[in-house]
Coordinates of C-alpha atoms in Angstrom, one line a residue:
Chain A
M16 CA 2.4 -16.6 -27.6
A17 CA 5.2 -19.2 -27.4
S18 CA 8.5 -17.4 -28.0
G19 CA 9.7 -20.3 -30.2
E20 CA 6.8 -20.0 -32.6
T21 CA 7.8 -19.3 -36.2
R22 CA 5.7 -16.5 -37.8
R23 CA 5.9 -15.8 -41.5
T24 CA 3.8 -12.7 -41.6
G25 CA 5.0 -10.7 -38.6
R26 CA 2.4 -8.6 -36.7
R27 CA -0.9 -8.4 -38.4
P28 CA -2.2 -4.9 -39.2
G29 CA -4.4 -3.8 -36.4
S30 CA -3.2 -6.5 -33.9
S31 CA -2.0 -3.9 -31.4
G32 CA -5.4 -2.2 -31.4
T33 CA -7.1 -5.5 -30.9
R34 CA -4.7 -6.5 -28.1
E35 CA -5.5 -3.2 -26.4
A36 CA -9.2 -3.6 -26.9
I37 CA -9.0 -7.0 -25.2
A38 CA -6.9 -5.5 -22.3
A39 CA -9.4 -2.8 -21.8
A40 CA -12.3 -5.3 -21.8
A41 CA -10.4 -7.5 -19.3
R42 CA -9.7 -4.5 -17.0
E43 CA -13.4 -3.6 -17.1
Q44 CA -14.5 -7.2 -16.4
F45 CA -11.9 -7.7 -13.6
A46 CA -13.1 -4.4 -12.1
T47 CA -16.8 -5.0 -12.2
V48 CA -17.2 -8.7 -11.6
G49 CA -13.8 -9.6 -10.1
F50 CA -11.1 -12.0 -11.2
D51 CA -13.0 -15.1 -10.3
R52 CA -16.2 -14.4 -12.2
A53 CA -14.6 -12.7 -15.2
T54 CA -14.2 -15.3 -18.0
I55 CA -12.2 -15.4 -21.3
R56 CA -15.6 -15.6 -23.0
S57 CA -17.1 -12.5 -21.2
I58 CA -13.9 -10.5 -21.9
A59 CA -14.0 -11.6 -25.6
L60 CA -17.6 -10.7 -25.9
R61 CA -17.0 -7.2 -24.5
A62 CA -14.0 -6.7 -26.7
G63 CA -16.0 -7.9 -29.8
V64 CA -13.5 -10.6 -30.6
D65 CA -13.5 -14.4 -30.7
P66 CA -12.4 -16.0 -27.4
A67 CA -9.7 -17.9 -29.3
L68 CA -8.1 -14.5 -30.1
V69 CA -7.9 -13.7 -26.4
M70 CA -6.2 -17.1 -25.8
H71 CA -3.9 -16.4 -28.8
F72 CA -2.7 -13.1 -27.4
Y73 CA -2.7 -13.8 -23.6
G74 CA -2.6 -17.6 -23.1
N75 CA -5.0 -17.9 -20.1
K76 CA -6.9 -15.8 -17.6
R77 CA -4.1 -15.5 -15.1
Q78 CA -1.6 -14.4 -17.8
L79 CA -4.2 -11.9 -19.0
F80 CA -4.7 -10.6 -15.5
V81 CA -0.9 -10.1 -15.0
S82 CA -0.7 -8.5 -18.4
V83 CA -3.4 -6.0 -17.8
L84 CA -1.9 -5.3 -14.4
D85 CA 1.1 -3.8 -16.0
L86 CA 0.3 -0.8 -13.9
P87 CA 2.5 -1.7 -10.9
V88 CA 5.3 -2.4 -13.4
N89 CA 4.8 1.0 -15.1
L90 CA 4.3 3.0 -12.0
G91 CA 7.2 1.2 -10.3
R92 CA 9.5 2.4 -13.1
Q93 CA 8.7 6.0 -12.3
L94 CA 9.4 5.7 -8.6
P95 CA 13.2 6.0 -8.5
A96 CA 13.0 9.4 -10.2
V97 CA 10.3 10.5 -7.7
L98 CA 12.2 9.4 -4.7
E99 CA 15.7 10.5 -5.5
G100 CA 16.8 14.0 -4.6
D101 CA 16.2 16.2 -1.5
R102 CA 15.0 14.1 1.5
A103 CA 13.2 17.1 3.0
S104 CA 10.7 17.2 0.2
V105 CA 10.5 13.5 -0.8
G106 CA 7.1 13.1 0.9
A107 CA 5.7 16.0 -1.1
R108 CA 7.1 14.6 -4.4
L109 CA 5.7 11.1 -3.7
A110 CA 2.3 12.7 -2.6
D111 CA 2.2 14.6 -5.9
F112 CA 2.9 11.4 -7.8
V113 CA 0.3 9.3 -5.8
A114 CA -2.4 12.0 -5.9
G115 CA -1.8 12.3 -9.7
V116 CA -2.3 8.6 -10.1
L117 CA -5.5 8.7 -7.9
G118 CA -6.7 11.8 -9.5
D119 CA -6.4 10.6 -13.1
P120 CA -9.7 8.8 -14.1
A121 CA -8.2 6.3 -16.4
T122 CA -5.4 5.3 -14.1
V123 CA -7.4 5.2 -10.9
E124 CA -9.9 3.0 -12.6
R125 CA -7.2 0.5 -13.1
V126 CA -5.9 0.8 -9.6
E127 CA -9.4 0.2 -8.3
A128 CA -9.7 -2.9 -10.6
M129 CA -6.6 -4.3 -9.0
V130 CA -8.0 -3.7 -5.4
R131 CA -11.4 -5.2 -6.2
A132 CA -9.8 -8.2 -7.9
A133 CA -7.5 -8.8 -4.9
A134 CA -10.4 -8.4 -2.4
S135 CA -12.6 -10.9 -4.3
E136 CA -10.1 -13.6 -5.2
P137 CA -7.1 -14.9 -3.3
R138 CA -5.3 -15.9 -6.5
A139 CA -5.6 -12.3 -7.8
A140 CA -4.3 -11.0 -4.4
E141 CA -1.3 -13.3 -4.7
V142 CA -0.5 -12.1 -8.2
L143 CA -0.9 -8.5 -7.1
R144 CA 1.3 -9.1 -4.0
E145 CA 4.1 -10.4 -6.2
L146 CA 3.8 -7.5 -8.7
I147 CA 3.6 -4.9 -6.0
T148 CA 6.4 -6.3 -4.0
T149 CA 8.7 -6.7 -7.0
H150 CA 7.9 -3.5 -8.8
M151 CA 6.8 -1.0 -6.2
M152 CA 7.9 -2.1 -2.7
T153 CA 11.4 -3.0 -3.7
P154 CA 12.2 0.2 -5.6
I155 CA 10.9 2.3 -2.7
A156 CA 12.9 0.2 -0.2
E157 CA 16.1 0.4 -2.3
N158 CA 15.8 4.1 -2.8
L159 CA 15.2 4.7 0.9
D160 CA 18.5 3.2 2.1
M161 CA 17.2 2.8 5.7
D162 CA 17.1 -0.2 8.0
D163 CA 13.3 -0.5 8.2
A164 CA 12.9 0.4 4.5
A165 CA 10.6 -2.6 3.7
L166 CA 8.2 -1.6 6.4
R167 CA 8.2 2.0 5.2
A168 CA 7.4 0.9 1.7
N169 CA 4.6 -1.2 3.1
L170 CA 3.2 1.8 4.9
V171 CA 3.3 3.9 1.8
G172 CA 1.4 1.1 0.0
S173 CA -1.1 0.8 2.8
T174 CA -1.8 4.6 2.6
V175 CA -2.4 4.3 -1.2
A176 CA -4.7 1.3 -0.7
G177 CA -6.6 3.1 2.0
M178 CA -7.2 6.0 -0.3
V179 CA -8.5 3.7 -3.0
M180 CA -10.9 2.1 -0.5
A181 CA -12.1 5.3 1.1
R182 CA -12.4 7.4 -2.1
R183 CA -13.4 4.7 -4.7
I184 CA -14.8 1.7 -3.0
I185 CA -16.6 2.9 0.1
G186 CA -16.8 6.5 -1.0
V187 CA -16.7 8.6 2.1
E188 CA -17.1 12.4 1.8
P189 CA -15.4 14.8 1.7
L190 CA -12.4 12.7 1.0
A191 CA -13.8 11.0 -2.1
S192 CA -14.3 14.4 -3.8
L193 CA -11.1 16.0 -2.7
E194 CA -9.3 17.6 -5.6
T195 CA -5.9 16.2 -6.7
E196 CA -3.8 19.1 -5.3
D197 CA -5.7 19.0 -2.0
L198 CA -5.2 15.3 -1.8
A199 CA -1.4 15.8 -2.4
A200 CA -1.3 18.4 0.3
V201 CA -2.9 16.1 2.8
L202 CA -0.8 13.1 1.8
A203 CA 2.6 14.9 1.8
P204 CA 3.3 15.1 5.6
V205 CA 2.2 11.5 6.1
L206 CA 4.3 10.1 3.3
Q207 CA 7.2 12.2 4.4
H208 CA 6.8 10.7 7.9
Y209 CA 6.6 7.1 6.5
L210 CA 9.5 7.6 4.2
V211 CA 12.1 9.3 6.3
G212 CA 10.5 10.3 9.6
P213 CA 11.1 8.5 12.9
L214 CA 8.7 5.5 13.0
V215 CA 8.2 5.6 16.8
G216 CA 8.6 2.6 19.0
P217 CA 10.9 -0.4 19.0
L218 CA 11.0 -0.6 15.2
V219 CA 13.4 2.3 14.7
E220 CA 16.9 2.1 15.9
K221 CA 18.0 5.7 15.8
Chain B
M14 CA -39.5 -10.3 13.0
A15 CA -42.4 -7.8 12.9
S16 CA -42.6 -5.9 16.1
G17 CA -46.3 -6.1 16.2
E18 CA -46.3 -9.9 16.0
T19 CA -48.1 -11.6 18.9
R20 CA -46.0 -14.4 20.3
R21 CA -47.4 -16.8 22.9
T22 CA -44.3 -18.7 23.7
G23 CA -41.7 -16.0 24.0
R24 CA -38.1 -16.8 22.8
R25 CA -37.6 -20.5 22.1
P26 CA -34.9 -22.3 24.0
G27 CA -31.7 -22.1 22.0
S28 CA -32.9 -19.5 19.5
S29 CA -30.1 -17.1 20.4
G30 CA -27.5 -19.8 19.8
T31 CA -29.1 -20.6 16.4
R32 CA -29.2 -16.9 15.6
E33 CA -25.5 -16.5 16.3
A34 CA -24.7 -19.7 14.3
I35 CA -26.5 -18.1 11.3
A36 CA -24.7 -14.8 11.9
A37 CA -21.3 -16.6 12.0
A38 CA -22.1 -18.6 8.8
A39 CA -23.2 -15.3 7.1
R40 CA -20.0 -13.5 8.1
E41 CA -18.0 -16.5 6.8
Q42 CA -19.9 -16.6 3.5
F43 CA -19.8 -12.8 3.0
A44 CA -16.0 -12.9 3.7
T45 CA -15.2 -15.8 1.4
V46 CA -17.5 -15.4 -1.6
G47 CA -18.7 -11.8 -1.2
F48 CA -22.2 -10.3 -0.7
D49 CA -23.3 -10.9 -4.2
R50 CA -22.5 -14.6 -4.4
A51 CA -23.5 -15.5 -0.8
T52 CA -27.1 -16.8 -0.7
I53 CA -29.6 -17.4 2.1
R54 CA -29.4 -21.1 1.1
S55 CA -25.5 -21.3 1.3
I56 CA -25.6 -19.5 4.6
A57 CA -28.3 -21.8 6.0
L58 CA -26.4 -24.9 4.8
R59 CA -23.2 -23.7 6.5
A60 CA -25.2 -23.0 9.7
G61 CA -26.9 -26.3 9.5
V62 CA -30.4 -24.8 9.6
D63 CA -33.3 -24.5 7.2
P64 CA -33.2 -21.5 4.9
A65 CA -36.7 -20.6 6.2
L66 CA -35.2 -20.1 9.7
V67 CA -32.6 -17.6 8.2
M68 CA -35.5 -15.6 6.7
H69 CA -37.5 -15.9 10.0
F70 CA -34.6 -14.4 12.0
Y71 CA -33.3 -11.9 9.5
G72 CA -35.9 -11.2 6.8
N73 CA -33.7 -11.0 3.7
K74 CA -30.0 -11.0 2.6
R75 CA -29.5 -7.2 2.9
Q76 CA -31.0 -7.2 6.5
L77 CA -28.8 -10.2 7.4
F78 CA -25.8 -8.3 6.0
V79 CA -26.6 -5.2 8.0
S80 CA -27.2 -7.3 11.1
V81 CA -23.9 -9.2 11.0
L82 CA -22.2 -5.9 10.3
D83 CA -23.1 -4.7 13.8
L84 CA -19.3 -4.2 14.1
P85 CA -19.3 -0.5 13.0
V86 CA -22.1 0.1 15.4
N87 CA -20.4 -1.6 18.3
L88 CA -17.0 -0.1 17.6
G89 CA -18.5 3.3 17.1
R90 CA -20.0 3.2 20.6
Q91 CA -16.6 2.9 22.0
L92 CA -15.1 5.8 20.1
P93 CA -16.2 8.7 22.3
A94 CA -14.5 7.2 25.3
V95 CA -11.3 6.7 23.2
L96 CA -11.3 10.2 21.8
E97 CA -12.2 12.3 24.9
G98 CA -9.4 13.5 27.2
D99 CA -6.0 14.8 26.6
R100 CA -5.5 16.0 23.0
A101 CA -1.8 15.5 23.1
S102 CA -2.2 11.7 23.4
V103 CA -5.5 11.2 21.4
G104 CA -3.6 9.7 18.5
A105 CA -1.9 7.1 20.7
R106 CA -5.2 6.2 22.3
L107 CA -6.9 5.7 19.0
A108 CA -3.9 3.8 17.7
D109 CA -4.1 1.4 20.6
F110 CA -7.8 0.9 19.9
V111 CA -7.4 0.4 16.2
A112 CA -4.4 -1.9 16.6
G113 CA -6.4 -3.9 19.2
V114 CA -9.2 -4.3 16.6
L115 CA -6.8 -5.3 13.8
G116 CA -4.8 -7.5 16.1
D117 CA -7.7 -9.5 17.5
P118 CA -8.3 -12.5 15.1
A119 CA -12.1 -12.7 15.6
T120 CA -12.6 -9.0 15.2
V121 CA -10.3 -8.4 12.3
E122 CA -11.9 -11.3 10.4
R123 CA -15.1 -9.4 10.5
V124 CA -13.5 -6.2 9.5
E125 CA -11.9 -8.1 6.6
A126 CA -15.3 -9.5 5.6
M127 CA -16.8 -6.0 5.5
V128 CA -13.9 -4.8 3.2
R129 CA -14.2 -7.8 0.9
A130 CA -18.0 -7.5 0.6
A131 CA -17.7 -3.8 -0.1
A132 CA -15.0 -4.4 -2.8
S133 CA -17.0 -7.1 -4.5
E134 CA -20.5 -5.6 -4.5
P135 CA -21.6 -2.0 -4.8
R136 CA -24.8 -2.6 -2.7
A137 CA -22.6 -3.9 0.1
A138 CA -20.4 -0.9 -0.2
E139 CA -23.4 1.4 0.1
V140 CA -24.7 -0.4 3.2
L141 CA -21.2 -0.2 4.7
R142 CA -20.8 3.5 3.8
E143 CA -24.1 4.3 5.6
L144 CA -23.1 2.3 8.7
I145 CA -19.5 3.7 8.8
T146 CA -20.7 7.3 8.3
T147 CA -23.4 7.1 10.9
H148 CA -21.6 5.1 13.6
M149 CA -17.9 5.8 13.1
M150 CA -17.3 9.0 11.1
T151 CA -19.9 11.1 12.9
P152 CA -18.7 10.2 16.4
I153 CA -15.1 11.0 15.4
A154 CA -16.2 14.2 13.8
E155 CA -18.3 15.3 16.7
N156 CA -15.7 14.5 19.2
L157 CA -13.0 16.4 17.3
D158 CA -14.8 19.8 17.3
M159 CA -12.8 21.1 14.4
D160 CA -13.8 22.7 11.1
D161 CA -12.4 20.0 8.9
A162 CA -13.5 17.2 11.3
A163 CA -15.4 15.2 8.6
L164 CA -12.2 15.0 6.5
R165 CA -10.1 14.0 9.5
A166 CA -12.6 11.2 10.3
N167 CA -12.4 10.1 6.6
L168 CA -8.6 10.0 6.9
V169 CA -8.7 7.9 10.0
G170 CA -11.0 5.5 8.2
S171 CA -8.8 5.5 5.2
T172 CA -5.8 4.5 7.4
V173 CA -7.7 1.6 8.9
A174 CA -8.9 0.4 5.5
G175 CA -5.4 0.6 4.2
M176 CA -4.1 -1.5 7.0
V177 CA -6.8 -4.1 6.3
M178 CA -5.8 -4.2 2.7
A179 CA -2.1 -4.3 3.3
R180 CA -2.1 -6.8 6.2
R181 CA -5.1 -9.0 5.4
I182 CA -6.0 -8.8 1.7
I183 CA -2.8 -8.2 -0.2
G184 CA -0.5 -9.4 2.7
V185 CA 2.7 -7.4 2.4
E186 CA 5.6 -8.1 4.7
P187 CA 6.8 -7.1 7.3
L188 CA 3.6 -5.0 7.9
A189 CA 1.3 -8.0 7.7
S190 CA 3.1 -9.7 10.6
L191 CA 3.6 -6.7 12.8
E192 CA 2.6 -7.3 16.4
T193 CA -0.3 -5.3 17.8
E194 CA 1.9 -3.1 20.0
D195 CA 4.3 -2.3 17.2
L196 CA 1.4 -1.5 14.9
A197 CA -0.1 0.8 17.5
A198 CA 3.3 2.6 17.8
V199 CA 3.5 3.1 14.0
L200 CA -0.1 4.3 13.8
A201 CA 0.0 6.7 16.7
P202 CA 1.9 9.6 15.1
V203 CA -0.2 9.4 11.9
L204 CA -3.5 9.2 13.7
Q205 CA -2.4 12.1 16.0
H206 CA -1.6 14.1 12.9
Y207 CA -5.0 13.3 11.2
L208 CA -7.0 14.0 14.3
V209 CA -5.5 17.2 15.6
G210 CA -2.4 18.1 13.6
P211 CA -2.3 20.8 10.9
L212 CA -3.6 19.2 7.7
V213 CA -1.4 21.3 5.4
G214 CA -2.7 23.1 2.3
P215 CA -5.8 25.0 1.5
L216 CA -8.0 22.7 3.6
V217 CA -7.0 24.1 6.9
E218 CA -7.8 27.6 8.0
K219 CA -5.4 28.1 10.9

């Protein structure tokens, strides 16, 4: 929607419900057929609305994709609170947070949709890289206050992506069926290591 | 090719070169457009051969996919030698092996193709899960000789998949550009932990 547009009637009744129905349909389509094959038409059909309404709310497919991928933005906002505090338990706090995200069906479905879209379509990967870098990597790196903070943030992201691949996309057992609290327990020492441990080799100057 | 087939002429001259050209074209197609959208026709076109020749060598698309995914089989064969020996340095040996695979352009391109295919197509993910479980997870689990060996093998696989996602598919820096030996150094303590360390929480009975 152009910001300069003059609107007499304000938000129509039910428009936020429609908007969310379109977003849900878009997430489902991006997850199942990928960014490239999902179309405004297929998303509109699934949401039960006219394609013109999808364009009205979201402009085009790329903007729709960024919009429904508000997940990195939303999760990124929560990271500072997770990371601040006692360094000795920061890995456990982040592990609880990550396992909570991966263990919540609605949220992990959206994470999975992002991963599938990125794997199937370079343009989707590019959009996701920008969002993740800005809203997740940067907050982690800034909160770490360490020389190699950017690499540490990458390693945390790599761990999360690996869990999505192993649990949701390839589906290897017993990891795929691990309960949230067990997953958090397994992740805690590794995330602690990546966040504040000595990353061995020439990368760490300590 | 049916094993009972009677052949008078034996292998035709050049057939192994043609076979490899088809396999290379198939890998490229599975990597760029995914398992679902790759066709026998598009693969034949890219290899410069008749589609009938692709069918002759490989039967159908699924068999072609399994065939070009000989990577898990080949890498799996090397795992016992990597894992046997001193437990104190097993993580470092596996890290060298994994970083070597991820750092070799030709090999990592094939790993990436597998991940992209799995993410874009459930049937490809199913084939890959079978291959990985049989040829990589099981050798790791058997060589570990620990109660939770299957989970440990999953965690190693998750780490590798996460690296492919972060370095090749999403492409986050500085991790994506990390040199092979630096990657091995970063991976070593984590793989050591996953292979023989105490996996904290209720999963480990020690």
